[in-house]
Short mmCIF file of C-alpha atoms in Angstrom, two decimals:
data_model
loop_
_atom_site.label_atom_id
_atom_site.label_comp_id
_atom_site.label_asym_id
_atom_site.label_seq_id
_atom_site.Cartn_x
_atom_site.Cartn_y
_atom_site.Cartn_z
CA ALA N 1 -0.02 -0.03 0.03
CA PHE N 2 1.16 3.55 -0.84
CA ARG N 3 0.00 6.72 0.53
CA LEU N 4 0.40 9.60 -2.07
CA ASP N 5 -1.18 13.01 -1.81
CA GLY N 6 -3.58 12.00 0.97
CA LEU N 7 -4.79 8.96 -0.97
CA THR N 8 -4.16 5.29 -0.07
CA LEU N 9 -3.37 3.08 -3.10
CA GLU N 10 -3.33 -0.57 -3.23
CA ILE N 11 -0.84 -1.63 -5.87
CA PRO N 12 0.06 -5.30 -6.78
CA TYR N 13 3.64 -6.30 -6.10
CA CYS N 14 4.14 -8.86 -8.98
CA PHE N 15 6.34 -7.45 -11.62
CA ILE N 16 8.52 -9.22 -14.15
CA GLY N 17 11.69 -8.09 -15.94
CA THR N 18 14.13 -5.04 -15.78
CA ASN N 19 11.16 -2.54 -16.04
CA ASP N 20 9.81 -3.21 -12.47
CA ASN N 21 10.00 0.56 -11.54
CA LYS N 22 8.30 1.64 -14.72
CA PHE N 23 5.42 -0.77 -14.31
CA LEU N 24 5.16 0.19 -10.63
CA LEU N 25 4.87 3.91 -11.30
CA GLN N 26 2.42 3.34 -14.05
CA GLY N 27 0.27 1.25 -11.83
CA ILE N 28 0.44 4.16 -9.22
CA ASP N 29 -0.47 6.71 -11.86
CA GLU N 30 -3.43 4.64 -13.07
CA THR N 31 -4.81 3.95 -9.63
CA LEU N 32 -4.36 7.50 -8.59
CA LEU N 33 -6.02 8.75 -11.68
CA SER N 34 -8.91 6.23 -11.13
CA GLU N 35 -9.46 7.49 -7.66
CA LYS N 36 -9.26 11.24 -8.75
CA VAL N 37 -11.86 10.71 -11.54
CA GLY N 38 -14.11 8.72 -9.23
CA GLN N 39 -13.91 11.58 -6.58
CA MET N 40 -14.72 14.20 -9.20
CA MET N 41 -17.67 12.16 -10.64
CA GLU N 42 -19.04 11.80 -7.16
CA TRP N 43 -18.78 15.59 -6.41
CA ALA N 44 -20.35 16.19 -9.85
CA SER N 45 -23.26 13.90 -9.13
CA LYS N 46 -24.12 15.92 -5.99
CA ARG N 47 -23.78 19.51 -7.69
CA SER N 48 -22.99 20.45 -11.22
CA ILE N 49 -20.28 22.88 -10.10
CA ILE N 50 -17.71 21.50 -7.84
CA LYS N 51 -16.49 23.96 -5.10
CA LEU N 52 -12.61 23.79 -4.74
CA ASN N 53 -10.40 25.25 -2.16
CA GLY N 54 -6.68 25.56 -2.28
CA ASP N 55 -5.93 21.89 -1.30
CA LYS N 56 -8.55 20.49 -3.72
CA PHE N 57 -7.36 22.71 -6.52
CA ARG N 58 -3.77 21.55 -6.17
CA ARG N 59 -4.71 17.88 -5.87
CA PHE N 60 -7.39 17.44 -8.49
CA VAL N 61 -6.34 20.25 -10.90
CA LYS N 62 -2.67 21.02 -10.93
CA ALA N 63 -1.27 17.68 -9.73
CA PRO N 64 -0.75 14.93 -12.38
CA PRO N 65 -2.21 12.53 -13.62
CA ARG N 66 -5.21 14.06 -15.00
CA ASN N 67 -7.12 12.88 -18.11
CA TYR N 68 -10.04 15.41 -17.87
CA SER N 69 -10.50 19.06 -18.49
CA VAL N 70 -11.68 21.42 -15.77
CA VAL N 71 -13.30 24.78 -16.47
CA ILE N 72 -13.07 27.00 -13.38
CA MET N 73 -14.89 30.24 -12.53
CA PHE N 74 -12.84 32.40 -10.07
CA THR N 75 -15.28 34.54 -8.15
CA ALA N 76 -15.93 36.51 -5.05
CA LEU N 77 -19.63 35.79 -3.99
CA GLN N 78 -19.53 36.78 -0.24
CA PRO N 79 -21.75 39.71 0.47
CA GLN N 80 -18.82 41.87 2.01
CA ARG N 81 -17.19 41.66 -1.60
CA GLN N 82 -20.13 43.62 -3.16
CA CYS N 83 -19.47 41.97 -6.50
CA GLY N 84 -22.81 42.18 -8.43
CA VAL N 85 -21.19 40.94 -11.58
CA CYS N 86 -19.94 37.80 -9.85
CA ARG N 87 -23.48 36.83 -8.93
CA GLN N 88 -24.63 37.39 -12.39
CA ALA N 89 -21.81 35.39 -13.93
CA ASP N 90 -22.49 32.70 -11.40
CA GLU N 91 -26.01 32.31 -12.52
CA GLU N 92 -24.97 31.92 -16.12
CA PHE N 93 -22.24 29.45 -15.18
CA HIS N 94 -24.75 27.46 -13.19
CA ILE N 95 -26.89 27.22 -16.24
CA LEU N 96 -24.05 26.04 -18.52
CA ALA N 97 -23.03 23.38 -15.91
CA ASN N 98 -26.55 22.15 -15.25
CA SER N 99 -27.01 21.85 -19.05
CA TRP N 100 -23.89 19.70 -19.24
CA ARG N 101 -24.56 17.70 -16.15
CA TYR N 102 -28.06 16.66 -16.88
CA SER N 103 -27.47 16.08 -20.77
CA SER N 104 -27.41 12.49 -22.10
CA ALA N 105 -23.86 13.16 -23.43
CA PHE N 106 -22.34 13.75 -19.98
CA THR N 107 -18.98 12.15 -19.40
CA ASN N 108 -15.97 12.59 -17.16
CA LYS N 109 -14.20 14.45 -20.02
CA VAL N 110 -15.03 17.92 -18.63
CA PHE N 111 -15.79 19.10 -15.07
CA PHE N 112 -17.13 22.50 -14.05
CA ALA N 113 -15.78 24.02 -10.82
CA SER N 114 -15.46 27.20 -8.91
CA VAL N 115 -12.86 28.84 -6.56
CA ASP N 116 -14.19 31.70 -4.23
CA PHE N 117 -11.79 34.15 -3.05
CA ASP N 118 -12.57 33.89 0.59
CA GLU N 119 -12.25 30.03 0.44
CA GLY N 120 -9.09 29.89 -2.01
CA SER N 121 -7.24 33.12 -1.69
CA ASP N 122 -4.01 31.18 -1.96
CA VAL N 123 -5.14 30.00 -5.39
CA PHE N 124 -5.67 33.61 -6.44
CA GLN N 125 -2.16 34.26 -5.29
CA MET N 126 -0.77 31.17 -7.01
CA LEU N 127 -2.22 32.16 -10.48
CA SER N 128 -1.38 36.05 -9.85
CA MET N 129 -5.04 36.74 -10.32
CA ASN N 130 -6.49 40.12 -8.96
CA SER N 131 -9.92 40.31 -10.64
CA ALA N 132 -13.13 38.31 -10.52
CA PRO N 133 -15.04 36.86 -12.15
CA THR N 134 -12.50 34.99 -14.25
CA PHE N 135 -13.01 31.84 -16.30
CA LEU N 136 -10.07 29.55 -16.90
CA HIS N 137 -9.86 26.18 -18.76
CA PHE N 138 -7.33 23.64 -17.50
CA PRO N 139 -6.69 21.14 -20.25
CA ALA N 140 -6.31 17.43 -19.84
CA LYS N 141 -2.97 17.45 -21.63
CA GLY N 142 -0.39 19.95 -22.16
CA LYS N 143 0.05 23.41 -20.87
CA GLN N 144 -2.42 26.21 -20.67
CA ARG N 145 -2.64 28.52 -23.72
CA LYS N 146 -3.74 32.19 -23.99
CA THR N 147 -7.14 31.00 -25.28
CA ASP N 148 -7.60 29.08 -22.28
CA ASN N 149 -8.29 32.43 -20.53
CA TYR N 150 -11.85 33.40 -21.37
CA GLU N 151 -12.18 36.95 -22.68
CA LEU N 152 -14.99 38.03 -20.41
CA GLN N 153 -14.80 41.67 -21.23
CA VAL N 154 -15.13 41.03 -25.03
CA ARG N 155 -17.62 38.00 -25.21
CA GLY N 156 -19.66 38.52 -21.91
CA PHE N 157 -20.78 35.78 -19.53
CA ALA N 158 -23.74 34.56 -21.18
CA ALA N 159 -24.03 30.65 -20.90
CA GLU N 160 -24.19 30.48 -24.64
CA GLN N 161 -20.96 32.34 -25.22
CA LEU N 162 -19.26 30.23 -22.48
CA ALA N 163 -20.50 27.05 -24.26
CA ARG N 164 -18.90 28.07 -27.57
CA TRP N 165 -15.65 28.79 -25.72
CA VAL N 166 -15.80 25.33 -23.99
CA ALA N 167 -16.36 23.62 -27.24
CA ASP N 168 -13.46 25.42 -28.94
CA ARG N 169 -11.15 24.31 -26.03
CA THR N 170 -12.47 20.84 -25.25
CA ASP N 171 -14.48 19.72 -28.29
CA VAL N 172 -17.40 19.12 -26.02
CA HIS N 173 -20.53 20.62 -27.37
CA ILE N 174 -23.12 21.58 -24.75
CA ARG N 175 -26.76 22.51 -25.71
CA VAL N 176 -27.60 25.34 -23.15
CA ILE N 177 -31.09 24.68 -21.71
CA ARG N 178 -32.25 27.70 -19.71
CA PRO N 179 -35.01 27.29 -17.14
CA PRO N 180 -38.41 28.62 -18.31
CA ASN N 181 -38.66 32.45 -18.05
CA TYR N 182 -42.31 33.74 -18.24
CA ALA N 183 -41.39 37.45 -17.55
CA GLY N 184 -41.05 38.35 -21.30
CA PRO N 185 -44.41 36.69 -22.48
CA LEU N 186 -46.17 38.07 -19.45
CA LEU N 187 -44.83 41.66 -20.10
CA LEU N 188 -45.88 41.21 -23.90
CA GLY N 189 -49.33 40.09 -22.87
CA PHE N 190 -49.89 42.93 -20.44
CA LEU N 191 -48.67 45.38 -23.15
CA LEU N 192 -51.16 43.96 -25.69
CA ALA N 193 -53.83 43.93 -23.05
CA VAL N 194 -53.32 47.64 -22.33
CA ILE N 195 -53.14 48.65 -26.08
CA GLY N 196 -56.39 46.47 -26.61
CA GLY N 197 -58.18 47.98 -23.72
CA LEU N 198 -57.27 51.63 -24.89
CA ALA N 199 -58.51 50.73 -28.41
CA TYR N 200 -61.76 49.41 -26.87
CA LEU N 201 -62.26 52.45 -24.80
CA ARG N 202 -61.61 54.78 -27.69
CA ARG N 203 -63.28 52.44 -30.15
CA HIS N 204 -65.66 55.31 -31.42
CA ASN N 205 -62.71 57.52 -31.87
CA LEU N 206 -59.68 55.99 -33.31
CA GLU N 207 -58.02 59.09 -34.65
CA PHE N 208 -55.14 58.76 -32.14
CA LEU N 209 -53.96 55.85 -34.26
CA PHE N 210 -53.50 58.13 -37.12
CA ASN N 211 -51.63 60.70 -35.16
CA LYS N 212 -48.21 61.24 -36.60
CA ASN N 213 -46.67 62.52 -33.13
CA VAL N 214 -47.56 59.08 -31.61
CA TRP N 215 -45.88 57.09 -34.37
CA ALA N 216 -42.96 59.43 -34.40
CA PHE N 217 -42.42 59.12 -30.69
CA SER N 218 -42.64 55.32 -30.81
CA ALA N 219 -40.20 55.11 -33.80
CA LEU N 220 -37.89 57.43 -31.97
CA CYS N 221 -37.82 55.38 -28.99
CA PHE N 222 -37.16 52.21 -30.83
CA VAL N 223 -34.23 53.89 -32.67
CA LEU N 224 -32.75 55.13 -29.44
CA ILE N 225 -32.96 51.64 -27.85
CA MET N 226 -31.34 50.00 -30.79
CA THR N 227 -28.65 52.61 -31.46
CA SER N 228 -27.63 52.57 -27.75
CA GLY N 229 -26.56 48.97 -27.94
CA GLN N 230 -29.38 47.03 -26.31
CA MET N 231 -29.33 44.32 -29.00
CA TRP N 232 -25.60 43.64 -28.39
CA ASN N 233 -26.25 43.34 -24.69
CA HIS N 234 -29.05 40.85 -25.46
CA ILE N 235 -26.61 38.74 -27.54
CA ARG N 236 -23.39 38.92 -25.57
CA GLY N 237 -24.86 39.24 -22.03
CA PRO N 238 -22.11 41.72 -20.63
CA PRO N 239 -21.99 42.79 -17.02
CA TYR N 240 -23.75 45.85 -15.91
CA ALA N 241 -20.54 47.45 -14.70
CA HIS N 242 -17.12 46.37 -13.40
CA LYS N 243 -15.79 46.99 -9.94
CA ASN N 244 -11.92 46.94 -9.45
CA PRO N 245 -11.42 44.33 -6.45
CA ASN N 246 -8.28 46.31 -5.41
CA THR N 247 -9.42 49.90 -5.53
CA GLY N 248 -13.15 49.33 -5.27
CA GLN N 249 -13.59 51.80 -8.17
CA VAL N 250 -16.73 51.05 -10.41
CA SER N 251 -16.42 51.52 -14.11
CA TYR N 252 -19.65 52.15 -16.01
CA ILE N 253 -17.76 52.76 -19.43
CA HIS N 254 -15.73 49.97 -20.97
CA GLY N 255 -12.27 51.09 -21.94
CA SER N 256 -12.17 49.01 -25.12
CA SER N 257 -14.03 49.70 -28.45
CA GLN N 258 -14.69 45.87 -28.65
CA ALA N 259 -16.92 45.63 -25.65
CA GLN N 260 -19.34 47.61 -23.48
CA PHE N 261 -21.25 47.40 -20.15
CA VAL N 262 -24.93 47.40 -19.71
CA ALA N 263 -24.71 50.71 -17.80
CA GLU N 264 -22.88 52.14 -20.69
CA THR N 265 -25.78 51.54 -23.08
CA HIS N 266 -28.20 53.27 -20.60
CA ILE N 267 -25.86 56.31 -20.40
CA VAL N 268 -25.59 56.48 -24.26
CA LEU N 269 -29.38 56.14 -24.58
CA LEU N 270 -29.94 59.02 -22.17
CA PHE N 271 -27.43 61.20 -23.93
CA ASN N 272 -28.88 60.44 -27.39
CA GLY N 273 -32.31 61.15 -26.01
CA ALA N 274 -31.15 64.48 -24.58
CA VAL N 275 -29.60 65.41 -27.99
CA THR N 276 -32.83 64.45 -29.72
CA MET N 277 -34.85 66.56 -27.39
CA GLY N 278 -32.54 69.59 -28.13
CA MET N 279 -33.07 69.17 -31.76
CA VAL N 280 -36.87 68.94 -31.25
CA LEU N 281 -36.76 72.21 -29.15
CA LEU N 282 -34.78 73.88 -31.92
CA CYS N 283 -37.28 72.96 -34.57
CA GLU N 284 -40.08 74.16 -32.44
CA ALA N 285 -38.41 77.47 -31.85
CA ALA N 286 -38.04 77.97 -35.54
CA THR N 287 -41.51 76.82 -36.74
CA SER N 288 -44.00 77.47 -33.75
CA ASP N 289 -46.34 80.44 -33.63
CA MET N 290 -45.42 81.34 -30.06
CA ASP N 291 -44.12 84.86 -29.08
CA ILE N 292 -40.58 85.60 -29.79
CA GLY N 293 -39.55 85.49 -26.04
CA LYS N 294 -40.73 81.87 -25.58
CA ARG N 295 -39.14 80.91 -28.86
CA LYS N 296 -35.85 82.40 -27.74
CA ILE N 297 -35.97 80.18 -24.50
CA LEU N 298 -36.74 77.11 -26.60
CA CYS N 299 -33.77 78.02 -28.89
CA VAL N 300 -31.27 78.49 -25.95
CA ALA N 301 -32.47 75.36 -24.21
CA GLY N 302 -32.12 73.43 -27.43
CA ILE N 303 -28.64 74.65 -28.20
CA GLY N 304 -27.69 73.88 -24.59
CA LEU N 305 -28.85 70.37 -24.68
CA VAL N 306 -27.28 69.61 -27.99
CA MET N 307 -23.90 71.01 -27.15
CA LEU N 308 -23.66 69.62 -23.71
CA PHE N 309 -24.79 66.02 -24.33
CA PHE N 310 -23.13 65.73 -27.72
CA SER N 311 -19.79 66.86 -26.28
CA TRP N 312 -20.37 64.16 -23.48
CA LEU N 313 -21.05 61.55 -26.24
CA LEU N 314 -17.89 62.47 -27.83
CA SER N 315 -15.93 62.12 -24.61
CA ILE N 316 -17.18 58.61 -24.21
CA PHE N 317 -16.33 57.83 -27.76
CA ARG N 318 -12.79 59.29 -27.23
CA ALA N 319 -12.43 57.10 -24.06
CA LYS N 320 -13.23 54.00 -26.09
CA TYR N 321 -11.47 54.79 -29.28
CA HIS N 322 -8.09 56.06 -28.28
CA GLY N 323 -6.73 58.59 -30.65
CA TYR N 324 -10.11 60.11 -31.65
CA PRO N 325 -9.16 63.70 -32.75
CA TYR N 326 -12.30 65.56 -31.32
CA ARG N 327 -12.41 66.82 -27.78
CA TYR N 328 -14.88 68.18 -25.35
CA VAL N 329 -16.72 71.22 -26.61
CA CYS N 330 -15.66 73.33 -23.76
CA LYS N 331 -12.07 73.03 -24.88
CA HIS N 332 -12.68 72.99 -28.61
CA LEU N 333 -15.68 74.29 -30.44
CA PHE N 334 -16.05 72.48 -33.78
CA ILE N 335 -18.41 72.05 -36.54
CA ILE N 336 -19.18 68.72 -38.23
#
């Protein structure tokens, strides 16, 4: 009997020839691997995401032998960490892991695990990791590559995006199955009911359906929502914002032109809406029949909204596209 890394192994002693040591080590590796896989399968049968601390990480992920891949989310879920993004990413990671664990194609080729900072801070230090959440793939064979580090800021943490990354790294294709969400259909049904109720109450006077201002406002809202990046959020599933775990500073604007935060789309939506309102006020000042004093007020207000919020939009654009030539309007007044 041998005791390695906390595991007791029973190895047969009957070896023949000059390669006795080689056969002995091979037998030890096979038995150790069998016990490690069995332990991982036992944990996976109880929960789709295996929780690891420093000792388990070193034993079942870093230490050889290992013939299985491990996808690990490094996170900080304790309330005192105030990591809202970690909770959102954890929900998507659970959807992905459950989709794999309860699929008919489930094997011991890939396991999903998580390391919480408060339970495995030594692992964070070992990997020189200073941010969360982070997704890493530990391949069954060979060393880690750059692509084994998931590009969270670019791809977002939606389960579907994670599944594509896992398929690319392990050749394991996971069909993501989300739990039923009735919020969308219920909201749509409520909206249709409200519209139907209003149409019924005004059934003798449906002139509002032919009101160009109603349709113009509806079209404008749709355009503002689409141009602010809401569709990108729906596809990529980015975090709402990012909090630096070292400084505690929260970033609402992503520093790269290849990604964005949800909060960023809300800010852009607000600024675009304010610029649009300024243009509407300018049009009203030029075409309305009001007295000259009120028209001047509308004109000044419109110019102020356009200049202020458009300059802020340029500031955001400049922060994301480094080297953009235009600056804040207060520094340089320009004409496009």
